[in-house]
Coordinates of C-alpha atoms and ligand atoms in Angstrom, one line a residue:
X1 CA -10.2 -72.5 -34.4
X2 CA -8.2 -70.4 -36.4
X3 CA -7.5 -73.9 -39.0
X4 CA -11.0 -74.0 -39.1
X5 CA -11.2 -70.9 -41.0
X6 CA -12.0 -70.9 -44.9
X7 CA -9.3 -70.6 -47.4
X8 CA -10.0 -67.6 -48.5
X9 CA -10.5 -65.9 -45.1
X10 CA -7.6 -63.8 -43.4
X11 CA -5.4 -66.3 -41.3
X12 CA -3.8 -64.7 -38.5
X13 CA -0.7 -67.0 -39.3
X14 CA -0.4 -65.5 -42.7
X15 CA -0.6 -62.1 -42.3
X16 CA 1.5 -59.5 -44.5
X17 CA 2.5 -58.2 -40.4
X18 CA 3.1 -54.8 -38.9
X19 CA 5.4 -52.3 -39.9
X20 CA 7.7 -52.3 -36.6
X21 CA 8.9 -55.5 -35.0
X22 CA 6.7 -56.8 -32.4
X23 CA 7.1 -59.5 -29.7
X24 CA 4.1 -61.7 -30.2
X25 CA 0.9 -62.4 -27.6
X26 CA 0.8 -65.8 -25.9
X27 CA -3.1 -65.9 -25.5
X28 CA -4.2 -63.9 -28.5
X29 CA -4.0 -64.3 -32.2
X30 CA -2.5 -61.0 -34.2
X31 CA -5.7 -59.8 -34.7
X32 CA -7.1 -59.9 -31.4
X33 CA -4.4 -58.3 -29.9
X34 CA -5.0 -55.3 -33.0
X35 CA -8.6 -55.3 -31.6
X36 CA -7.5 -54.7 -28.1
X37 CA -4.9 -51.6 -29.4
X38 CA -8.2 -50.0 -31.0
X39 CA -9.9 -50.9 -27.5
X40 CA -7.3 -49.0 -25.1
X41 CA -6.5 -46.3 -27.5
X42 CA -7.3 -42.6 -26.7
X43 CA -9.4 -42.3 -30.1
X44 CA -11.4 -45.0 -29.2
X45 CA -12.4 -43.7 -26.0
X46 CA -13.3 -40.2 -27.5
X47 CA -15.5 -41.6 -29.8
X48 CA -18.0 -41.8 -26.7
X49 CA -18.4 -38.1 -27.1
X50 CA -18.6 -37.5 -30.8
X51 CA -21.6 -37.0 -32.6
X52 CA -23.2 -39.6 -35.3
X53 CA -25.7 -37.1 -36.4
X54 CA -27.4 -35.7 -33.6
X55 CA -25.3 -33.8 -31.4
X56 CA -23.8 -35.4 -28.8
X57 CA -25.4 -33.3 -26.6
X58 CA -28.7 -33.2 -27.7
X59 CA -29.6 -36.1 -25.9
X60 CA -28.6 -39.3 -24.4
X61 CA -30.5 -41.6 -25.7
X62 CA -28.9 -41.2 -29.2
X63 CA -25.9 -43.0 -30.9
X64 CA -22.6 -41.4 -30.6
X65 CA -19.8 -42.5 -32.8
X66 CA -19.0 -45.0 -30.5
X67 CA -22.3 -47.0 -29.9
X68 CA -22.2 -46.7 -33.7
X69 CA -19.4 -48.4 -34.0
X70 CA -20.3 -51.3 -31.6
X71 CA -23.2 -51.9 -33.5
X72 CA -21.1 -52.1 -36.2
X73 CA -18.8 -54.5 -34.8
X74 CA -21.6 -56.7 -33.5
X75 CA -23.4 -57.3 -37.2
X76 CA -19.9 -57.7 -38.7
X77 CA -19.4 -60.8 -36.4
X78 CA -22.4 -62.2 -37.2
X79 CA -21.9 -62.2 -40.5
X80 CA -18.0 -63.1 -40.3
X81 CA -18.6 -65.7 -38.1
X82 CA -20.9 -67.3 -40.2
X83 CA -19.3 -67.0 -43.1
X84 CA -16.5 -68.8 -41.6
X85 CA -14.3 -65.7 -42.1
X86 CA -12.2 -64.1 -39.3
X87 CA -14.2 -62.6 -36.8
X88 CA -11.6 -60.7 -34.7
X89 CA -10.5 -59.3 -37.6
X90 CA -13.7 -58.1 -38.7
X91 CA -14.6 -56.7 -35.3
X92 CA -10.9 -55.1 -35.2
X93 CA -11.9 -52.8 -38.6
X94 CA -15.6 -52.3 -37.4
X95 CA -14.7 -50.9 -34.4
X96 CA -11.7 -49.0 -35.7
X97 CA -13.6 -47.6 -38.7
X98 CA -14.2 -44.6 -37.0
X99 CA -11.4 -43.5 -35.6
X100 CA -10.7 -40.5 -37.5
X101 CA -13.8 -38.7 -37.6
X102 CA -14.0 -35.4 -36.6
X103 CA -16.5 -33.8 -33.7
X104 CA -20.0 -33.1 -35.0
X105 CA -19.9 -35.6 -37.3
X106 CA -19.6 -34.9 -41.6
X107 CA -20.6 -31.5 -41.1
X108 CA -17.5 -31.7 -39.0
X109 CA -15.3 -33.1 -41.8
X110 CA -16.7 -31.1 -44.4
X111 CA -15.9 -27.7 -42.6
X112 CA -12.0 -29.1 -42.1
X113 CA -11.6 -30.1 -45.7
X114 CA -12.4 -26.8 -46.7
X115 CA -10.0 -25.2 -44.0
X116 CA -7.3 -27.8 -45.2
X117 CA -8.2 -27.0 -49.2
X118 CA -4.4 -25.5 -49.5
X119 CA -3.2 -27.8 -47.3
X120 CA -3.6 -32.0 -48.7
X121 CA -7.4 -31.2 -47.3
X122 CA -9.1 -34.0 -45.1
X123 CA -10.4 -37.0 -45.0
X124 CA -12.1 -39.0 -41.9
X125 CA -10.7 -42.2 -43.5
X126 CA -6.8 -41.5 -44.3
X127 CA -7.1 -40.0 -40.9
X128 CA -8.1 -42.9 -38.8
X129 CA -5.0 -44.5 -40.5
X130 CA -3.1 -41.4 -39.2
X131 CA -4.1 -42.3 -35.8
X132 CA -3.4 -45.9 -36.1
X133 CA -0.4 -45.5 -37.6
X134 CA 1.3 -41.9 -36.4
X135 CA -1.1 -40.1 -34.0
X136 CA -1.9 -42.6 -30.8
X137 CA 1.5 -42.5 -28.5
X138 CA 1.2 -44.7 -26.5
X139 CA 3.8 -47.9 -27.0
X140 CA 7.5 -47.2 -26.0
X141 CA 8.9 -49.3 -29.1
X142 CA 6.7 -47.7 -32.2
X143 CA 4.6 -44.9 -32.9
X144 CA 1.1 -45.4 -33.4
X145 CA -0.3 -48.5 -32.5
X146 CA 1.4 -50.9 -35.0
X147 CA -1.5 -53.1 -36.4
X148 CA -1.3 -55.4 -39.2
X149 CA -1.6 -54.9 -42.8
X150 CA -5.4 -56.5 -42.7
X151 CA -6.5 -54.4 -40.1
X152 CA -5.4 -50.7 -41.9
X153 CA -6.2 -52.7 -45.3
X154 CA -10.0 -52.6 -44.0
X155 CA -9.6 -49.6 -42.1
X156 CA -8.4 -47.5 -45.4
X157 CA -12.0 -47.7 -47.1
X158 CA -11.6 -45.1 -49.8
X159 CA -8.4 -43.1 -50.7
X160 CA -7.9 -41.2 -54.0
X161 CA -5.4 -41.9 -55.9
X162 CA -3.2 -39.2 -55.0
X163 CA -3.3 -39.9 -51.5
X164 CA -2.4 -43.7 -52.3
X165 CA 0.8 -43.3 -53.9
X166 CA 2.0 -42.1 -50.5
X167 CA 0.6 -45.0 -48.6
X168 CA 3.2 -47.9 -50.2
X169 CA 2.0 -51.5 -50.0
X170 CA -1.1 -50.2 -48.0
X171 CA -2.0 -47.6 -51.2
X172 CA -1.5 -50.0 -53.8
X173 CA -5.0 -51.4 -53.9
X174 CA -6.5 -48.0 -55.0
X175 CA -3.7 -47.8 -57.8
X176 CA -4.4 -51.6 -58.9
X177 CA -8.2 -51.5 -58.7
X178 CA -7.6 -53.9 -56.8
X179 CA -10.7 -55.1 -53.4
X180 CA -9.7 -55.7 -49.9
X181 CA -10.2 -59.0 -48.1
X182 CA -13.7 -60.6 -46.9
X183 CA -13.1 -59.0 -43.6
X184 CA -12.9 -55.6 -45.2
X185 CA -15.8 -55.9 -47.0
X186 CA -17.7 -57.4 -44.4
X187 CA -17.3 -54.4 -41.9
X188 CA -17.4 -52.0 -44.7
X189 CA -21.2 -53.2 -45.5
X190 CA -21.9 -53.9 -42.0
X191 CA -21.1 -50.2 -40.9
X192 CA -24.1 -49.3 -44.0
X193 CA -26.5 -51.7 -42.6
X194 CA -25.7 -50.3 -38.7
X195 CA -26.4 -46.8 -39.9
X196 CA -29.3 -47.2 -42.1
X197 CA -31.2 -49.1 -39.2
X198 CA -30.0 -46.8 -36.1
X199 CA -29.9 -43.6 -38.0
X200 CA -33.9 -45.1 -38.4
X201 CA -34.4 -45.4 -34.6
X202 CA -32.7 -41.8 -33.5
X203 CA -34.9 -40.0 -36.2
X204 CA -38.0 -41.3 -35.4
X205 CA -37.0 -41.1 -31.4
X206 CA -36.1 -37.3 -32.3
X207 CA -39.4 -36.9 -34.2
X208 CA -37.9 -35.6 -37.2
X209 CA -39.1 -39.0 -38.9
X210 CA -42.3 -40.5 -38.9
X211 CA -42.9 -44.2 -38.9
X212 CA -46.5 -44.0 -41.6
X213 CA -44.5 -41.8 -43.9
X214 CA -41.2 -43.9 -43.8
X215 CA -43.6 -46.9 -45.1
X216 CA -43.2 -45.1 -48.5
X217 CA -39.5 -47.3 -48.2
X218 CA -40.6 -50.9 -49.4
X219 CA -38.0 -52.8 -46.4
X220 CA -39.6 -50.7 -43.4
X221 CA -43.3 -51.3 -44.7
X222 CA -43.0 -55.1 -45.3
X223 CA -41.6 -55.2 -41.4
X224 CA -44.1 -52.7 -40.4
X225 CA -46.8 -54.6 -41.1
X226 CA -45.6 -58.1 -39.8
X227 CA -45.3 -56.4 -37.0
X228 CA -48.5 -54.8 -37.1
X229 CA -50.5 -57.9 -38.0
X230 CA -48.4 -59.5 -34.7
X231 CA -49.1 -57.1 -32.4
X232 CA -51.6 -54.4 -33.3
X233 CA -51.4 -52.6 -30.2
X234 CA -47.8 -52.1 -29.6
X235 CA -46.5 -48.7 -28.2
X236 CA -44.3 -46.5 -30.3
X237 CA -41.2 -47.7 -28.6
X238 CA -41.7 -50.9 -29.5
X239 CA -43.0 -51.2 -32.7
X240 CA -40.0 -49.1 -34.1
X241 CA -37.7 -52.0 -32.1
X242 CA -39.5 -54.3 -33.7
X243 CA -39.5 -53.3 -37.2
X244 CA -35.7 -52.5 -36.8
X245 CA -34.7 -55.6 -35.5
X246 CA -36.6 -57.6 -38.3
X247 CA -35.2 -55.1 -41.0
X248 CA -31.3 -56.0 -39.6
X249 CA -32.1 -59.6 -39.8
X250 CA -33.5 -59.7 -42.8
X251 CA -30.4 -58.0 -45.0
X252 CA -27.9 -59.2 -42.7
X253 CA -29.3 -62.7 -44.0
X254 CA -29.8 -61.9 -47.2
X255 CA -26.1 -60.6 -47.0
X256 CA -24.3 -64.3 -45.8
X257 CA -26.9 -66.2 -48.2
X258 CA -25.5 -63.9 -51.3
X259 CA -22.2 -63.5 -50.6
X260 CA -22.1 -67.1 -50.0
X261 CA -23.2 -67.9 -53.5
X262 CA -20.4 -65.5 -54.9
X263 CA -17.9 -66.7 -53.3
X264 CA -19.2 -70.5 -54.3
X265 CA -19.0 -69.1 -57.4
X266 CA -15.7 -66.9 -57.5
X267 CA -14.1 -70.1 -55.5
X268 CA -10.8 -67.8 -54.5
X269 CA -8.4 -70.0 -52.8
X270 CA -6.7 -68.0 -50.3
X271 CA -7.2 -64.0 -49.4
X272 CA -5.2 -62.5 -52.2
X273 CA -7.8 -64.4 -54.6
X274 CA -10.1 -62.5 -53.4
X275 CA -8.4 -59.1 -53.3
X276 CA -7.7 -59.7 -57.3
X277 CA -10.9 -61.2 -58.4
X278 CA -12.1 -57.7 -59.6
X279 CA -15.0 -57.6 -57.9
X280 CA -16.7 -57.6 -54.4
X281 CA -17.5 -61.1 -52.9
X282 CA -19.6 -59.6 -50.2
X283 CA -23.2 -58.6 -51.6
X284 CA -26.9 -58.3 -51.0
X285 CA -29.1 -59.8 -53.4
X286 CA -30.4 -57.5 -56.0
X287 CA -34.2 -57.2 -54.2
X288 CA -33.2 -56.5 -51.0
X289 CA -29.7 -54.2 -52.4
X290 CA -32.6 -51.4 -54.4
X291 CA -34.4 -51.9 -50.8
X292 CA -31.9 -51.1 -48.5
X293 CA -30.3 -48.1 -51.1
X294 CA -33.7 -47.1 -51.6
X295 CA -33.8 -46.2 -47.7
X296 CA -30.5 -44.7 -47.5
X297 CA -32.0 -42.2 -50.3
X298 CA -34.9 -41.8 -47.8
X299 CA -32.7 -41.0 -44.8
X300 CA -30.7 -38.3 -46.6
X301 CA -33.1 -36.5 -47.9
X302 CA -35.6 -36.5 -45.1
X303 CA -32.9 -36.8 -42.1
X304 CA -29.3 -36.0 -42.6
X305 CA -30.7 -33.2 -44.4
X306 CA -34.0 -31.8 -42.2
X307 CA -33.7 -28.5 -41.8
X308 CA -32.8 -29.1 -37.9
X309 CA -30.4 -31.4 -38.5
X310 CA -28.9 -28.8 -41.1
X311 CA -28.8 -26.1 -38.6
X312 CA -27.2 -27.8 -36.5
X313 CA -24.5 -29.1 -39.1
X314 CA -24.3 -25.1 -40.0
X315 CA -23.5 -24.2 -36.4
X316 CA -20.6 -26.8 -35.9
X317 CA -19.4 -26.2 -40.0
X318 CA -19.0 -22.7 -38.2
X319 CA -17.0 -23.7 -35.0
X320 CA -14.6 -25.8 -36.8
X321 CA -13.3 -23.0 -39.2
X322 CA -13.5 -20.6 -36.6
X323 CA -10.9 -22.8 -34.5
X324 CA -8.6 -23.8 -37.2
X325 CA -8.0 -19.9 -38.2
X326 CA -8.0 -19.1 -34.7
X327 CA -4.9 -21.2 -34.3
X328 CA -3.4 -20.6 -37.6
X329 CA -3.2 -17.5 -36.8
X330 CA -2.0 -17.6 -32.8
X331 CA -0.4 -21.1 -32.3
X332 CA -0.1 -19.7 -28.8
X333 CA -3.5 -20.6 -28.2
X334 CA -3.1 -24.5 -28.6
X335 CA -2.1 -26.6 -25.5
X336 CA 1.6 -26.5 -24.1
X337 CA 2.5 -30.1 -25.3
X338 CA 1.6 -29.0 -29.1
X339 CA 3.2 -26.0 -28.8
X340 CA 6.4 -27.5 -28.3
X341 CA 5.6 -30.3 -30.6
X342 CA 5.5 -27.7 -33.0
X343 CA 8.8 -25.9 -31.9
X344 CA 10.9 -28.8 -31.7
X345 CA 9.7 -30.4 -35.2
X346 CA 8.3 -28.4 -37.6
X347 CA 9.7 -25.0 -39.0
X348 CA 6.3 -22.7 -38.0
X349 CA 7.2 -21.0 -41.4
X350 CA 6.0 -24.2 -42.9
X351 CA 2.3 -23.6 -43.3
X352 CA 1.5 -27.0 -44.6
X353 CA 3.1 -28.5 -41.7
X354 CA 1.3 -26.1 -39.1
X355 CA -2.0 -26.5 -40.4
X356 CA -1.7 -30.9 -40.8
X357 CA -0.9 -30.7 -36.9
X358 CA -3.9 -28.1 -36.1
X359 CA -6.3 -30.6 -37.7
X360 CA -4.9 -33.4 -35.9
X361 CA -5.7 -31.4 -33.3
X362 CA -9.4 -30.4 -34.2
X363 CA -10.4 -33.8 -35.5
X364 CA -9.2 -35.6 -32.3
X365 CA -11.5 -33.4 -30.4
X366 CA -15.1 -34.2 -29.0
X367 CA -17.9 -31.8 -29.3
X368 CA -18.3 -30.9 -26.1
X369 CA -14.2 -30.0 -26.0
X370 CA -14.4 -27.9 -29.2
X371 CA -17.6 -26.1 -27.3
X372 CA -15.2 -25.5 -24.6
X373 CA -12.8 -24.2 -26.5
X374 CA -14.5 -21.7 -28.6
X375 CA -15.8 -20.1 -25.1
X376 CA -12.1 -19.9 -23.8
X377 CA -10.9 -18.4 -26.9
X378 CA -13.6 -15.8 -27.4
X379 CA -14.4 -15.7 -23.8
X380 CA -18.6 -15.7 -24.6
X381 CA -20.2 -18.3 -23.4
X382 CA -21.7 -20.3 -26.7
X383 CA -24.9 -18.7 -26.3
X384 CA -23.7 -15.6 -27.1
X385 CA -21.3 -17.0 -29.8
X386 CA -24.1 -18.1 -31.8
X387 CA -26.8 -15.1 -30.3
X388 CA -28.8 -17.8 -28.8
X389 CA -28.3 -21.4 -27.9
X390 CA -28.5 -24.0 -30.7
X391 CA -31.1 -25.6 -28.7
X392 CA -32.8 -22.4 -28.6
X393 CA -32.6 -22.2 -32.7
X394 CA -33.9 -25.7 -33.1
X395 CA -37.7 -24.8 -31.0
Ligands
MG401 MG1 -19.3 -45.6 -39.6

């Protein structure tokens, strides 16, 4: 299987390795056995209870982080597989590009980046590498979970240049200008086109979006009426399936035929090719690219930022600091196991220090925990922390 692979695809055989010595699987290729680390890993599992952009308990029905991210995973296999490009890698990334997002999704992140301005700030990305690579605790032999270099390669998406020079071999490609492999790319896009299309579903599920005003987006309309001319009597339900699915296929098509033609084009003859070629391999054709952006454009301004959906981002921007200076200021009031994790390796006179390990802390929690934990420290009940429910606020 695995010599079946292209040239330029990332061969399991070849790959730059881990960063600890590791006995080697007897069933599984290296990246398979990554895939199953992200699988069993304690970040993983929390995903389930972290908010995409509804919160996560608003309803059930909605995608959490990780639904998201097994979405992901499944149209980054389609398209590595028939590319002919490492599918276990690509579903390794997908489902690991995640990992280090904070509850309540970017209003989440924003809030700790401001609490952590002082401190190095924070980023969802360098920290899912943070969990890979320091955080999990799990493995007797190594800290983190030890994947290989292709896996955090396409897990590291974005990283200033700052932040590189402290990453070694992993950083360079930010320094260099340099792309990560096919794989990469792949799940990178993929996670766009999973988002675009589900963030679609919630919204108009939620009734914040409305399926004859998102026709003003040229992809949804051309779908809508195919649909339409199909089946003119379809329930709501169905119809937005419908369109959805048919939207997916269409750019996840579009995607292998394109990206095929680069790459025909580019002809890299092995991975590192195409991490030096200067430029992506992995593209939508120009039509259907001004499409899908064109909807992303439509999303943010009439979901991610709809005055509920704001509100709600305004209530958890407000948990988050409230935590992290809550336990800046008492350590006492983080769990046992931190507190002596703190003791026994960090001088507490070292603010910087403290303040990395109480975001650890806050972005490894779900929603529901940091709920929890803002009625144990202030003892109110989160109805009275906020003078009313956030449900309440959103009628
Ligand atoms: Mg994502």
């Amino acid at each position: 299987m695995v010599n079946d692979l292209a040239v330029y695809a990332a061969h399991a055989d070849n790959s730059k390795g881990r960063v600890y010595l590791d006995d080697e699987a007897v069933y599984r290729s290296q990246y398979q056995r990554d895939r199953d680390r992200i699988i069993h890993s304690s970040a993983f599992r929390r995903l389930e209870y972290k908010t995409q952009v509804f919160l996560n308990h608003e309803g059930d029905m909605f995608r959490t982080r990780l639904t998201h991210s097994i979405e992901v995973a499944q149209i980054g296999r389609t398209i590595a597989r028939a590319m002919n490009v490492n599918e276990d890698l690509t579903e390794a990334i997908c489902l690991a590009h995640d990992l280090g997002h904070t509850p309540f999704g970017h209003a989440g992140q924003d809030a700790l980046n401001i609490c952590m301005r002082e401190y190095g700030g924070f980023e969802h990305n360098l920290q899912s590498i943070r969990i890979v690579d320091k955080l999990e605790a799990r493995y007797a032999s190594f800290p983190g979970l030890n994947l290989t270099f292709e896996t955090r390669e396409g897990i590291l998406k974005h990283c200033s240049r700052s932040n590189a020079a402290t990453l070694g071999e992993l950083g360079k490609r930010f320094i260099n200008n340099d792309k990560p492999g096919i794989e990469a790319q792949i799940a990178n896009i993929a996670d766009e086109i999973a988002y675009n299309n589900h963030d679609i579903d919630d919204g108009l599920r939620a009734g914040l979006l409305d399926s004859e005003a998102l026709r003003d987006c040229e992809l949804f309309d051309v779908h809508y009426k195919i649909v339409r001319d199909k089946w003119p009597n379809l329930v709501a339900d169905q119809l937005r399936h419908e369109i959805i699915r048919r939207m997916i296929n269409n750019v996840v098509d579009d995607l292998i035929q394109t990206s095929a033609e680069m790459i025909n084009s580019v002809k890299p003859d092995a991975i590192d090719a195409v991490r030096t070629c200067g430029q992506s391999l992995i593209k939508m054709s120009q039509p259907i690219e001004t499409m899908h952006q064109a909807l992303k454009k439509y999303l943010r301004l009439n979901l991610y930022q709809h005055e509920r959906v704001k509100t709600t981002a305004d209530r958890a921007k407000e948990i988050i600091s409230y935590l992290f200076q809550a336990y800046m200021k008492n350590p006492g009031l983080l769990t046992n196991k931190l507190q002596s994790a703190m003791d026994n390796n960090i001088d507490l006179k070292d603010e910087t220090a403290k303040a990395r390990m109480i975001a650890d802390y806050i972005a490894g929690m779900t929603d529901r925990f940091a709920f929890t934990e803002i009625e144990r420290i202030t003892g109110k009940s989160q109805e009275k922390y906020f003078k009313g429910s956030i449900e309440n606020r959103l009628k």
